[in-house]
Short mmCIF file of C-alpha atoms and ligand atoms in Angstrom, two decimals:
data_model
loop_
_atom_site.label_atom_id
_atom_site.label_comp_id
_atom_site.label_asym_id
_atom_site.label_seq_id
_atom_site.Cartn_x
_atom_site.Cartn_y
_atom_site.Cartn_z
CA MET A 1 38.82 85.83 98.70
CA GLN A 2 37.55 84.41 101.99
CA HIS A 3 36.88 86.79 104.90
CA LEU A 4 37.02 84.95 108.22
CA LYS A 5 34.59 85.92 110.97
CA ASN A 6 34.65 86.13 114.72
CA TYR A 7 32.67 83.52 116.64
CA ILE A 8 30.68 85.35 119.28
CA ASN A 9 27.55 84.26 121.12
CA GLY A 10 27.23 81.19 118.93
CA GLU A 11 27.34 83.11 115.64
CA LEU A 12 29.91 83.97 113.02
CA ILE A 13 29.99 87.75 112.84
CA VAL A 14 32.00 90.50 111.18
CA PRO A 15 34.26 92.67 113.34
CA VAL A 16 32.82 95.92 114.69
CA SER A 17 35.44 97.93 112.80
CA ALA A 18 34.51 96.13 109.56
CA SER A 19 38.22 96.11 108.75
CA TYR A 20 40.41 93.14 107.96
CA LEU A 21 44.02 92.03 108.00
CA ASP A 22 45.76 90.12 105.23
CA ASN A 23 46.42 86.47 105.90
CA TYR A 24 49.51 85.20 104.09
CA CYS A 25 50.24 81.68 102.96
CA PRO A 26 53.91 81.18 103.93
CA SER A 27 54.70 78.74 101.14
CA THR A 28 53.58 81.13 98.38
CA GLY A 29 54.12 84.46 100.15
CA LYS A 30 50.69 85.52 98.87
CA VAL A 31 47.63 86.78 100.68
CA TYR A 32 45.00 84.07 100.55
CA SER A 33 42.33 85.22 103.00
CA HIS A 34 41.44 88.09 105.29
CA ILE A 35 40.92 88.01 109.01
CA PRO A 36 38.95 90.35 111.25
CA ASP A 37 41.00 93.25 112.56
CA SER A 38 39.06 93.15 115.82
CA ASP A 39 39.51 95.47 118.76
CA GLU A 40 38.31 95.97 122.33
CA ARG A 41 34.70 96.38 121.13
CA ASP A 42 34.67 92.83 119.78
CA VAL A 43 36.31 91.58 122.98
CA GLU A 44 33.57 93.32 124.94
CA LEU A 45 30.88 91.59 122.87
CA ALA A 46 32.66 88.26 123.38
CA TYR A 47 32.98 88.90 127.11
CA ALA A 48 29.27 89.80 127.42
CA ALA A 49 28.31 86.57 125.63
CA ALA A 50 30.68 84.49 127.78
CA LYS A 51 29.45 86.16 130.94
CA SER A 52 25.81 85.53 130.18
CA ALA A 53 26.53 81.88 129.26
CA PHE A 54 28.60 81.26 132.39
CA GLU A 55 25.91 80.48 134.93
CA SER A 56 24.14 77.95 132.80
CA TRP A 57 27.37 76.33 131.51
CA SER A 58 28.96 76.10 134.94
CA LEU A 59 25.80 74.44 136.28
CA THR A 60 25.55 72.06 133.33
CA PRO A 61 26.30 68.58 134.68
CA LYS A 62 29.83 67.53 133.87
CA GLU A 63 28.49 64.49 131.99
CA LYS A 64 26.71 66.86 129.61
CA ARG A 65 29.73 69.14 129.23
CA SER A 66 31.74 66.04 128.52
CA GLN A 67 29.36 65.08 125.71
CA TYR A 68 29.83 68.44 124.00
CA LEU A 69 33.62 68.09 124.17
CA LEU A 70 33.54 64.56 122.84
CA ARG A 71 31.30 65.68 120.00
CA ILE A 72 33.81 68.42 119.10
CA ALA A 73 36.64 65.84 119.24
CA ALA A 74 34.73 63.55 116.89
CA LEU A 75 34.05 66.39 114.45
CA ILE A 76 37.73 67.34 114.44
CA GLU A 77 38.55 63.74 113.58
CA LYS A 78 35.88 63.70 110.89
CA ASN A 79 37.31 66.90 109.37
CA LEU A 80 40.95 65.85 109.75
CA ASP A 81 41.87 66.27 106.08
CA ARG A 82 40.25 69.68 105.79
CA LEU A 83 41.77 70.95 109.02
CA ALA A 84 45.22 69.61 108.18
CA LEU A 85 45.13 71.27 104.78
CA ALA A 86 44.06 74.57 106.38
CA GLU A 87 46.83 74.34 108.98
CA SER A 88 49.48 73.53 106.40
CA THR A 89 48.37 76.39 104.14
CA ASP A 90 48.20 78.85 107.03
CA ASN A 91 51.42 77.84 108.74
CA GLY A 92 53.70 76.45 106.02
CA LYS A 93 54.23 73.13 107.80
CA PRO A 94 54.26 69.85 105.88
CA LEU A 95 50.73 68.54 105.45
CA LYS A 96 51.87 65.16 106.74
CA LEU A 97 52.89 66.73 110.06
CA ALA A 98 49.54 68.50 110.39
CA LYS A 99 47.75 65.24 109.58
CA THR A 100 49.71 63.03 111.93
CA ILE A 101 50.49 65.35 114.85
CA ASP A 102 48.68 68.68 115.03
CA ILE A 103 45.10 67.82 114.17
CA PRO A 104 44.96 64.39 115.88
CA ARG A 105 46.36 66.04 119.00
CA ALA A 106 43.71 68.78 118.86
CA ALA A 107 41.04 66.03 118.80
CA ALA A 108 42.88 64.24 121.61
CA ASN A 109 42.85 67.40 123.73
CA PHE A 110 39.06 67.64 123.55
CA HIS A 111 38.76 63.91 124.07
CA PHE A 112 41.12 63.92 127.04
CA TYR A 113 39.39 66.77 128.89
CA GLY A 114 35.93 65.51 127.90
CA THR A 115 36.76 62.37 129.86
CA ALA A 116 39.11 63.80 132.50
CA ILE A 117 36.39 66.03 133.90
CA LEU A 118 34.35 62.94 134.75
CA HIS A 119 37.13 61.82 137.07
CA HIS A 120 38.16 65.15 138.58
CA ALA A 121 37.81 64.54 142.29
CA SER A 122 38.01 66.82 145.28
CA THR A 123 39.53 65.90 148.62
CA ALA A 124 38.13 65.68 152.15
CA HIS A 125 40.14 65.74 155.39
CA SER A 126 38.70 64.46 158.58
CA MET A 127 39.80 66.10 161.88
CA GLU A 128 39.19 63.04 164.02
CA GLY A 129 35.71 63.63 165.44
CA THR A 130 36.05 67.43 165.48
CA ALA A 131 35.37 68.59 161.94
CA ILE A 132 35.48 67.65 158.29
CA ASN A 133 37.24 69.83 155.75
CA TYR A 134 36.50 69.44 152.08
CA THR A 135 37.53 71.32 148.98
CA LEU A 136 35.12 72.46 146.30
CA HIS A 137 36.49 73.24 142.82
CA GLN A 138 34.37 75.94 141.27
CA PRO A 139 34.92 77.27 137.74
CA VAL A 140 36.70 80.61 137.83
CA GLY A 141 34.39 82.42 135.39
CA VAL A 142 35.22 83.80 131.95
CA ALA A 143 38.67 82.58 130.95
CA GLY A 144 40.94 84.44 128.53
CA CYS A 145 42.97 82.08 126.30
CA ILE A 146 45.70 83.33 123.96
CA SER A 147 47.79 81.05 121.76
CA PRO A 148 50.68 81.24 119.25
CA TRP A 149 51.13 80.28 115.59
CA ASN A 150 53.48 77.32 115.67
CA LEU A 151 51.00 74.55 116.56
CA PRO A 152 47.83 76.54 115.99
CA LEU A 153 44.90 74.22 116.71
CA TYR A 154 46.90 71.91 118.96
CA LEU A 155 47.77 74.69 121.41
CA PHE A 156 44.49 76.58 121.04
CA SER A 157 42.55 73.45 122.01
CA TRP A 158 45.04 72.64 124.80
CA LYS A 159 43.66 75.69 126.65
CA ILE A 160 40.08 75.78 125.51
CA ALA A 161 39.27 72.13 126.21
CA PRO A 162 40.19 72.13 129.95
CA ALA A 163 38.57 75.54 130.43
CA LEU A 164 35.25 74.35 128.98
CA ALA A 165 35.47 71.01 130.76
CA ALA A 166 36.00 72.77 134.08
CA GLY A 167 32.86 74.87 133.55
CA CYS A 168 34.46 78.15 132.51
CA THR A 169 33.26 80.04 129.48
CA VAL A 170 35.96 81.37 127.20
CA VAL A 171 37.10 84.39 125.21
CA ALA A 172 39.94 83.12 123.02
CA LYS A 173 42.37 84.65 120.57
CA PRO A 174 44.40 82.56 118.13
CA SER A 175 47.54 84.03 116.61
CA GLU A 176 46.63 86.43 113.85
CA ILE A 177 49.38 84.79 111.77
CA THR A 178 47.58 81.41 111.72
CA PRO A 179 43.84 81.99 112.24
CA MET A 180 42.33 79.42 109.86
CA THR A 181 41.95 76.32 112.03
CA ALA A 182 40.51 78.39 114.89
CA PHE A 183 37.94 79.70 112.42
CA LEU A 184 37.12 76.14 111.33
CA LEU A 185 36.84 75.20 115.00
CA SER A 186 34.08 77.83 115.36
CA GLU A 187 32.17 76.10 112.56
CA ILE A 188 32.71 72.77 114.30
CA CYS A 189 31.40 74.15 117.61
CA ILE A 190 28.28 75.38 115.86
CA GLU A 191 27.80 71.95 114.28
CA ALA A 192 28.36 70.31 117.67
CA GLY A 193 25.57 72.45 119.12
CA LEU A 194 27.79 74.07 121.76
CA PRO A 195 25.52 76.54 123.57
CA ALA A 196 25.88 80.17 122.50
CA GLY A 197 28.52 82.20 124.34
CA VAL A 198 30.32 79.22 125.88
CA LEU A 199 33.26 79.65 123.53
CA ASN A 200 33.98 82.94 121.78
CA ILE A 201 36.83 83.37 119.31
CA VAL A 202 38.02 86.87 118.50
CA HIS A 203 40.56 87.24 115.69
CA GLY A 204 43.05 90.05 115.41
CA LEU A 205 46.30 91.50 116.62
CA GLY A 206 47.92 90.79 119.96
CA ALA A 207 48.32 94.46 120.71
CA LYS A 208 44.59 95.08 120.25
CA VAL A 209 42.62 91.90 120.91
CA GLY A 210 45.16 90.14 123.14
CA ASN A 211 45.71 93.23 125.18
CA ALA A 212 41.97 93.87 125.55
CA ILE A 213 41.52 90.33 126.91
CA VAL A 214 44.46 90.55 129.30
CA SER A 215 43.49 93.97 130.66
CA HIS A 216 39.74 93.26 130.83
CA LYS A 217 38.74 93.94 134.41
CA ASP A 218 36.18 91.13 134.54
CA ILE A 219 38.23 88.35 132.98
CA PRO A 220 39.87 86.84 136.06
CA LEU A 221 42.09 84.24 134.41
CA ILE A 222 44.57 84.29 131.54
CA SER A 223 46.06 81.21 129.94
CA PHE A 224 48.80 82.32 127.56
CA THR A 225 51.26 80.48 125.33
CA GLY A 226 53.77 82.47 123.35
CA GLY A 227 57.07 84.30 123.55
CA THR A 228 58.80 85.21 126.80
CA ALA A 229 58.79 88.96 126.04
CA THR A 230 55.02 88.91 125.45
CA GLY A 231 54.56 86.80 128.57
CA LYS A 232 56.50 89.35 130.61
CA HIS A 233 54.27 92.14 129.34
CA ILE A 234 51.12 90.12 130.06
CA ALA A 235 52.31 89.36 133.59
CA SER A 236 52.92 93.07 134.18
CA VAL A 237 49.32 93.85 133.22
CA ALA A 238 47.60 90.86 134.80
CA ALA A 239 49.50 90.57 138.08
CA PRO A 240 48.41 93.93 139.58
CA MET A 241 44.84 92.91 138.72
CA PHE A 242 45.40 89.66 140.70
CA LYS A 243 44.43 87.48 137.77
CA LYS A 244 45.12 83.78 137.73
CA LEU A 245 47.88 83.37 135.22
CA SER A 246 49.42 80.50 133.31
CA LEU A 247 52.35 81.41 131.08
CA GLU A 248 53.85 78.86 128.69
CA LEU A 249 56.79 80.67 127.14
CA GLY A 250 59.93 80.24 125.07
CA GLY A 251 62.72 77.70 125.27
CA LYS A 252 66.30 77.01 124.26
CA ASN A 253 66.30 73.32 124.90
CA PRO A 254 69.43 71.19 125.24
CA ASN A 255 69.80 67.83 123.52
CA ILE A 256 72.58 66.00 125.39
CA ILE A 257 74.08 62.99 123.62
CA PHE A 258 76.40 60.55 125.40
CA ALA A 259 78.68 58.15 123.54
CA ASP A 260 76.89 55.10 124.96
CA CYS A 261 73.53 55.99 123.38
CA ASP A 262 71.64 53.87 120.87
CA TYR A 263 73.25 55.79 118.02
CA GLU A 264 70.83 55.12 115.17
CA LYS A 265 67.77 55.79 117.29
CA MET A 266 69.39 58.97 118.63
CA LEU A 267 70.31 60.19 115.14
CA SER A 268 66.88 59.72 113.59
CA THR A 269 65.09 61.25 116.60
CA THR A 270 67.56 64.14 116.73
CA MET A 271 66.67 64.96 113.12
CA LEU A 272 63.06 65.37 114.27
CA SER A 273 63.80 67.17 117.52
CA SER A 274 65.96 69.63 115.57
CA PHE A 275 63.91 70.34 112.47
CA ALA A 276 60.31 69.16 112.83
CA ASN A 277 57.95 71.98 111.90
CA GLN A 278 61.02 73.89 110.63
CA GLY A 279 62.33 73.94 114.21
CA GLN A 280 59.31 75.98 115.25
CA ILE A 281 58.23 73.80 118.15
CA CYS A 282 58.89 75.22 121.58
CA LEU A 283 60.17 71.74 122.57
CA CYS A 284 62.75 71.37 119.78
CA GLY A 285 66.31 70.74 120.97
CA SER A 286 68.19 73.65 119.43
CA ARG A 287 71.46 73.21 121.36
CA ILE A 288 73.01 69.81 120.76
CA PHE A 289 75.79 68.76 123.13
CA VAL A 290 77.71 65.66 122.05
CA GLU A 291 80.25 63.66 124.04
CA ARG A 292 83.62 64.23 122.36
CA LYS A 293 84.23 60.51 121.74
CA ILE A 294 81.49 60.45 119.10
CA TYR A 295 81.44 64.13 118.13
CA ASP A 296 83.17 63.80 114.73
CA LYS A 297 81.05 60.86 113.69
CA PHE A 298 77.89 62.64 114.82
CA ARG A 299 78.83 65.82 112.99
CA THR A 300 79.42 63.95 109.73
CA ASP A 301 76.23 61.90 109.93
CA PHE A 302 74.02 64.72 111.17
CA VAL A 303 75.15 67.19 108.52
CA LYS A 304 74.71 64.56 105.80
CA LYS A 305 71.16 63.82 106.93
CA THR A 306 70.34 67.51 107.29
CA LYS A 307 71.51 68.23 103.74
CA ALA A 308 69.26 65.42 102.50
CA LEU A 309 66.07 66.83 104.02
CA VAL A 310 63.59 67.61 101.24
CA ILE A 311 62.56 71.27 101.29
CA GLY A 312 59.48 72.20 99.33
CA ASP A 313 55.75 72.21 98.75
CA PRO A 314 54.20 71.43 102.16
CA LEU A 315 51.46 69.47 100.43
CA ASN A 316 53.93 67.03 98.90
CA GLU A 317 54.18 63.85 100.98
CA LYS A 318 57.96 63.75 100.52
CA THR A 319 58.54 67.22 101.97
CA LYS A 320 60.27 67.27 105.33
CA ILE A 321 60.89 71.02 105.57
CA GLY A 322 58.08 73.41 104.66
CA ALA A 323 58.06 77.19 104.86
CA VAL A 324 58.72 79.15 108.03
CA VAL A 325 55.68 81.00 109.23
CA SER A 326 56.19 84.56 107.95
CA LYS A 327 58.56 86.90 106.19
CA PRO A 328 59.52 88.80 109.37
CA HIS A 329 60.17 85.49 111.11
CA MET A 330 62.34 84.29 108.22
CA GLU A 331 64.32 87.53 108.40
CA LYS A 332 64.74 87.10 112.15
CA ILE A 333 66.15 83.59 111.66
CA LEU A 334 68.52 84.79 108.93
CA SER A 335 69.72 87.61 111.19
CA TYR A 336 70.59 85.03 113.87
CA LEU A 337 72.68 83.14 111.32
CA GLU A 338 74.59 86.35 110.62
CA LEU A 339 75.04 86.77 114.36
CA ALA A 340 76.30 83.18 114.65
CA LYS A 341 78.97 83.94 112.05
CA LYS A 342 79.98 87.14 113.84
CA GLU A 343 80.26 85.20 117.07
CA GLY A 344 82.74 82.84 115.43
CA GLY A 345 80.43 80.02 114.41
CA ALA A 346 80.96 77.91 111.32
CA ILE A 347 77.81 77.13 109.33
CA LEU A 348 78.33 73.48 108.44
CA CYS A 349 75.30 73.38 106.17
CA GLY A 350 72.21 75.36 105.26
CA GLY A 351 71.24 78.76 106.50
CA LYS A 352 70.17 80.32 103.22
CA GLN A 353 66.79 81.20 101.82
CA VAL A 354 65.65 78.70 99.22
CA HIS A 355 64.01 80.10 96.10
CA LEU A 356 61.72 77.43 94.74
CA SER A 357 60.05 77.68 91.38
CA GLY A 358 56.49 78.33 90.23
CA GLU A 359 53.88 79.26 92.81
CA PHE A 360 56.45 78.82 95.61
CA ALA A 361 58.93 81.37 94.22
CA ASP A 362 58.07 83.91 96.94
CA GLY A 363 57.65 81.40 99.78
CA TYR A 364 59.57 81.62 103.04
CA PHE A 365 61.75 78.54 102.68
CA LEU A 366 65.01 78.15 104.55
CA GLU A 367 67.67 75.47 104.37
CA PRO A 368 68.02 73.84 107.81
CA ALA A 369 71.30 74.95 109.34
CA VAL A 370 73.89 73.29 111.58
CA VAL A 371 76.35 75.60 113.33
CA GLU A 372 79.45 74.65 115.28
CA GLY A 373 82.31 76.34 117.03
CA LEU A 374 80.29 78.66 119.27
CA SER A 375 80.81 79.17 122.97
CA PHE A 376 77.92 77.93 125.09
CA ASP A 377 77.27 81.41 126.46
CA CYS A 378 77.18 83.45 123.25
CA ARG A 379 73.90 85.03 122.16
CA THR A 380 73.26 82.42 119.46
CA ASN A 381 73.37 79.75 122.16
CA GLN A 382 71.38 81.71 124.70
CA GLU A 383 68.53 83.34 122.76
CA GLU A 384 65.56 81.58 121.25
CA ILE A 385 65.75 81.52 117.43
CA PHE A 386 62.70 79.33 116.85
CA GLY A 387 63.65 78.12 113.39
CA PRO A 388 65.57 75.39 111.56
CA VAL A 389 68.88 76.24 113.20
CA VAL A 390 70.81 74.08 115.67
CA THR A 391 74.22 74.45 117.22
CA ILE A 392 76.48 71.47 117.96
CA THR A 393 79.06 71.53 120.73
CA PRO A 394 81.34 68.77 122.09
CA PHE A 395 81.71 68.02 125.80
CA ASP A 396 84.04 65.86 127.87
CA THR A 397 82.26 65.30 131.17
CA GLU A 398 78.75 64.99 132.49
CA GLU A 399 79.33 68.07 134.67
CA GLU A 400 80.35 70.14 131.67
CA ALA A 401 77.28 69.02 129.68
CA LEU A 402 75.03 69.87 132.61
CA MET A 403 76.61 73.27 133.15
CA MET A 404 76.12 74.22 129.48
CA ALA A 405 72.60 72.77 129.37
CA ASN A 406 71.55 74.81 132.41
CA SER A 407 73.26 78.02 131.33
CA THR A 408 70.31 79.76 129.63
CA MET A 409 67.50 81.78 131.18
CA TYR A 410 65.07 79.18 129.79
CA GLY A 411 64.02 75.86 131.24
CA LEU A 412 61.28 74.36 129.11
CA ALA A 413 62.40 70.93 127.92
CA SER A 414 65.52 68.80 127.56
CA ILE A 415 66.55 65.63 125.77
CA LEU A 416 69.04 63.08 127.01
CA TRP A 417 70.60 60.15 125.13
CA THR A 418 72.38 57.49 127.19
CA GLN A 419 72.05 53.80 128.03
CA ASP A 420 73.45 54.36 131.52
CA LEU A 421 70.42 54.19 133.77
CA THR A 422 72.04 55.76 136.80
CA ARG A 423 73.42 58.65 134.81
CA ALA A 424 70.05 59.18 133.13
CA HIS A 425 68.32 59.56 136.50
CA ARG A 426 71.13 61.72 137.88
CA MET A 427 71.01 64.05 134.90
CA ALA A 428 67.20 64.17 134.93
CA ASN A 429 67.38 65.21 138.56
CA ASN A 430 69.87 68.00 137.83
CA ILE A 431 68.64 69.51 134.59
CA HIS A 432 66.67 72.72 135.08
CA ALA A 433 63.71 72.06 132.82
CA GLY A 434 60.03 71.24 133.10
CA ILE A 435 60.44 68.15 130.91
CA VAL A 436 63.28 65.66 130.54
CA TRP A 437 63.02 63.20 127.66
CA ILE A 438 65.34 60.22 127.99
CA ASN A 439 66.01 58.36 124.74
CA CYS A 440 62.93 59.85 123.10
CA TRP A 441 61.35 63.15 122.17
CA LEU A 442 57.83 64.60 122.19
CA LEU A 443 56.31 61.55 123.83
CA ARG A 444 53.65 62.60 126.30
CA ASP A 445 50.98 61.13 128.45
CA LEU A 446 48.39 63.92 128.59
CA ARG A 447 47.84 63.21 132.29
CA THR A 448 51.24 64.67 133.15
CA PRO A 449 51.61 68.36 133.98
CA PHE A 450 53.24 70.42 131.26
CA GLY A 451 55.28 73.60 131.51
CA GLY A 452 58.65 75.19 131.98
CA VAL A 453 60.79 76.71 134.71
CA LYS A 454 62.75 79.99 134.80
CA ALA A 455 61.87 82.25 131.83
CA SER A 456 59.98 79.42 130.13
CA GLY A 457 56.92 80.13 132.18
CA VAL A 458 54.91 79.77 135.33
CA GLY A 459 52.03 77.46 136.10
CA ARG A 460 51.34 74.06 134.61
CA GLU A 461 48.98 73.06 131.87
CA GLY A 462 47.87 69.56 131.03
CA GLY A 463 46.63 66.74 133.20
CA PHE A 464 44.31 67.37 136.09
CA GLU A 465 46.44 70.43 136.94
CA ALA A 466 44.74 72.28 134.09
CA LEU A 467 41.31 71.49 135.53
CA ASP A 468 42.57 72.80 138.87
CA PHE A 469 43.82 75.94 137.15
CA PHE A 470 40.45 76.74 135.60
CA THR A 471 38.70 76.20 138.93
CA GLU A 472 39.01 78.01 142.23
CA PRO A 473 39.49 75.75 145.25
CA LYS A 474 37.20 76.63 148.13
CA ASN A 475 37.84 74.95 151.46
CA VAL A 476 34.83 74.24 153.62
CA CYS A 477 35.22 73.25 157.27
CA ILE A 478 32.19 71.85 159.07
CA LYS A 479 32.27 71.34 162.84
CA LEU A 480 30.87 68.02 163.97
P1 NDP B 501 53.94 85.81 120.67
O1 NDP B 501 54.26 86.00 122.10
O2 NDP B 501 54.36 86.84 119.70
O3 NDP B 501 52.36 85.67 120.48
C1 NDP B 501 51.57 84.72 121.17
C2 NDP B 501 50.14 85.21 121.18
O4 NDP B 501 50.05 86.38 121.98
C3 NDP B 501 49.61 85.60 119.81
O5 NDP B 501 48.24 85.28 119.72
C4 NDP B 501 49.82 87.08 119.82
O6 NDP B 501 49.03 87.76 118.89
C5 NDP B 501 49.45 87.42 121.24
N1 NDP B 501 49.96 88.69 121.73
C6 NDP B 501 50.99 89.44 121.24
N2 NDP B 501 51.11 90.57 121.96
C7 NDP B 501 50.17 90.54 122.93
C8 NDP B 501 49.81 91.42 123.99
N3 NDP B 501 50.43 92.56 124.20
N4 NDP B 501 48.81 91.05 124.80
C9 NDP B 501 48.16 89.89 124.61
N5 NDP B 501 48.45 89.03 123.62
C10 NDP B 501 49.44 89.34 122.79
O7 NDP B 501 54.48 84.38 120.28
P2 NDP B 501 54.50 83.73 118.85
O8 NDP B 501 53.10 83.68 118.31
O9 NDP B 501 55.57 84.36 118.04
O10 NDP B 501 54.91 82.22 119.21
C11 NDP B 501 56.20 81.77 119.32
C12 NDP B 501 56.63 81.70 120.78
O11 NDP B 501 55.76 80.87 121.50
C13 NDP B 501 58.02 81.11 120.95
O12 NDP B 501 58.71 81.87 121.90
C14 NDP B 501 57.74 79.72 121.51
O13 NDP B 501 58.77 79.18 122.27
C15 NDP B 501 56.52 79.98 122.33
N6 NDP B 501 55.80 78.74 122.55
C16 NDP B 501 55.80 78.21 123.81
C17 NDP B 501 55.16 77.01 124.05
C18 NDP B 501 55.12 76.42 125.41
O14 NDP B 501 54.29 75.54 125.63
N7 NDP B 501 55.92 76.84 126.36
C19 NDP B 501 54.51 76.25 122.97
C20 NDP B 501 54.59 76.91 121.71
C21 NDP B 501 55.20 78.11 121.51
P3 NDP B 501 49.66 88.14 117.44
O15 NDP B 501 49.86 86.86 116.74
O16 NDP B 501 48.65 88.99 116.84
O17 NDP B 501 50.93 88.87 117.73
#
């Protein structure tokens, strides 16, 4: 069985402890590889490598850094099938999704930042004949990057690419639940000739490796994507050390549907925004609010379509719903369905574990569930479930929809369906969320800043903002 390795100082090496964790395949429920159970000693080795590579990397002309990133992007594209298969096996998601979204986006991240850095400008301000002020953007140093399991390579590369482009060197930790594509990325970086120590990938548990990165006294910047509780803990460690911090956290996103929407387009997109990746995308719309005039029709059509979703082998092209990521996560989702019932919800469809046959008999498959009849402020409607579970709730007025949409502690994304232009702009202005999608979902120009408000995080990733984040602005004022 394969034993993955850490990528430190340009080499694939075994963890100092020489111990390993089991890596489960969610669709079979079986261990299929082992990953390093690294600890603070491995983080220290990774830090030392990143530190010694920093001076040379940060002084490498941006055109040259760009070439490395573009080479990595090209190798990701070249290895698309292999990476997609690894991601599907590791995560349980349909292979088709990995092939069409996750892996192409990981390549796009490297491509985007490989080119963005060439156009990252600094500003100058003239004080009419007295002085000139200009701002230098200097790479912060060794960046700590920590990412979750739901979009493994996509989110891992979303941090690493801007950090490297900006001239930082990196110590990164993928989620221990989905380590495989990060491991393959180390092989790709070696093939791309990335200089030793520029990127270091340490596998292992959040409590050991993640914590060692966050609390490392000489790592001045942490870019974290994951749950809000983990983010809160990380902030409590990093803030007193005055680290630069970007936190991309959980969500409980509203999907608000008005009667005047383009119904068919709304329905097909709402299927995706509800259940893509088994609902395990931080941007999924898990609370669906529907104008009462079309509520009954929507309920009938949505439930019918949900029941028809093919659950099964992630490698089968026809599969729409693969396995959820782990047994504990499946149990968490099922416990929320029990809670929904206790809170008075009616499960209109789904919500049970699916026992497939053959090699998938022990896989973590769940029927996608639609729940109605819950109050907007109950726990099921306020807490992040992060699975194939949505609630549907009717509303009568725009104000009511807005009040319910804004009622959670989260504010990551939102979706709005209406043909009324004025209302669309008014709602977009009033929804408390970092992203408002109008008549679409998951469309993104990578130049736009990305992130949430309230408990969904602080800081912005994406666009030129990410390059700003990984650099320290220094203002210089010269007297004329
Ligand atoms: P977690 O917060 O559990 O883990 C995220 C990462 O942090 C993992 O690599 C984890 O390691 C690590 N970690 C855990 N504990 C610590 C610690 N004490 N110190 C440092 N690192 C630690 O999130 P999940 O992996 O469960 O991901 C799901 C969550 O991510 C959801 O809440 C989802 O909404 C959110 N998310 C947010 C996005 C956004 O852009 N806002 C995008 C995607 C997901 P380990 O795996 O070993 O526990």
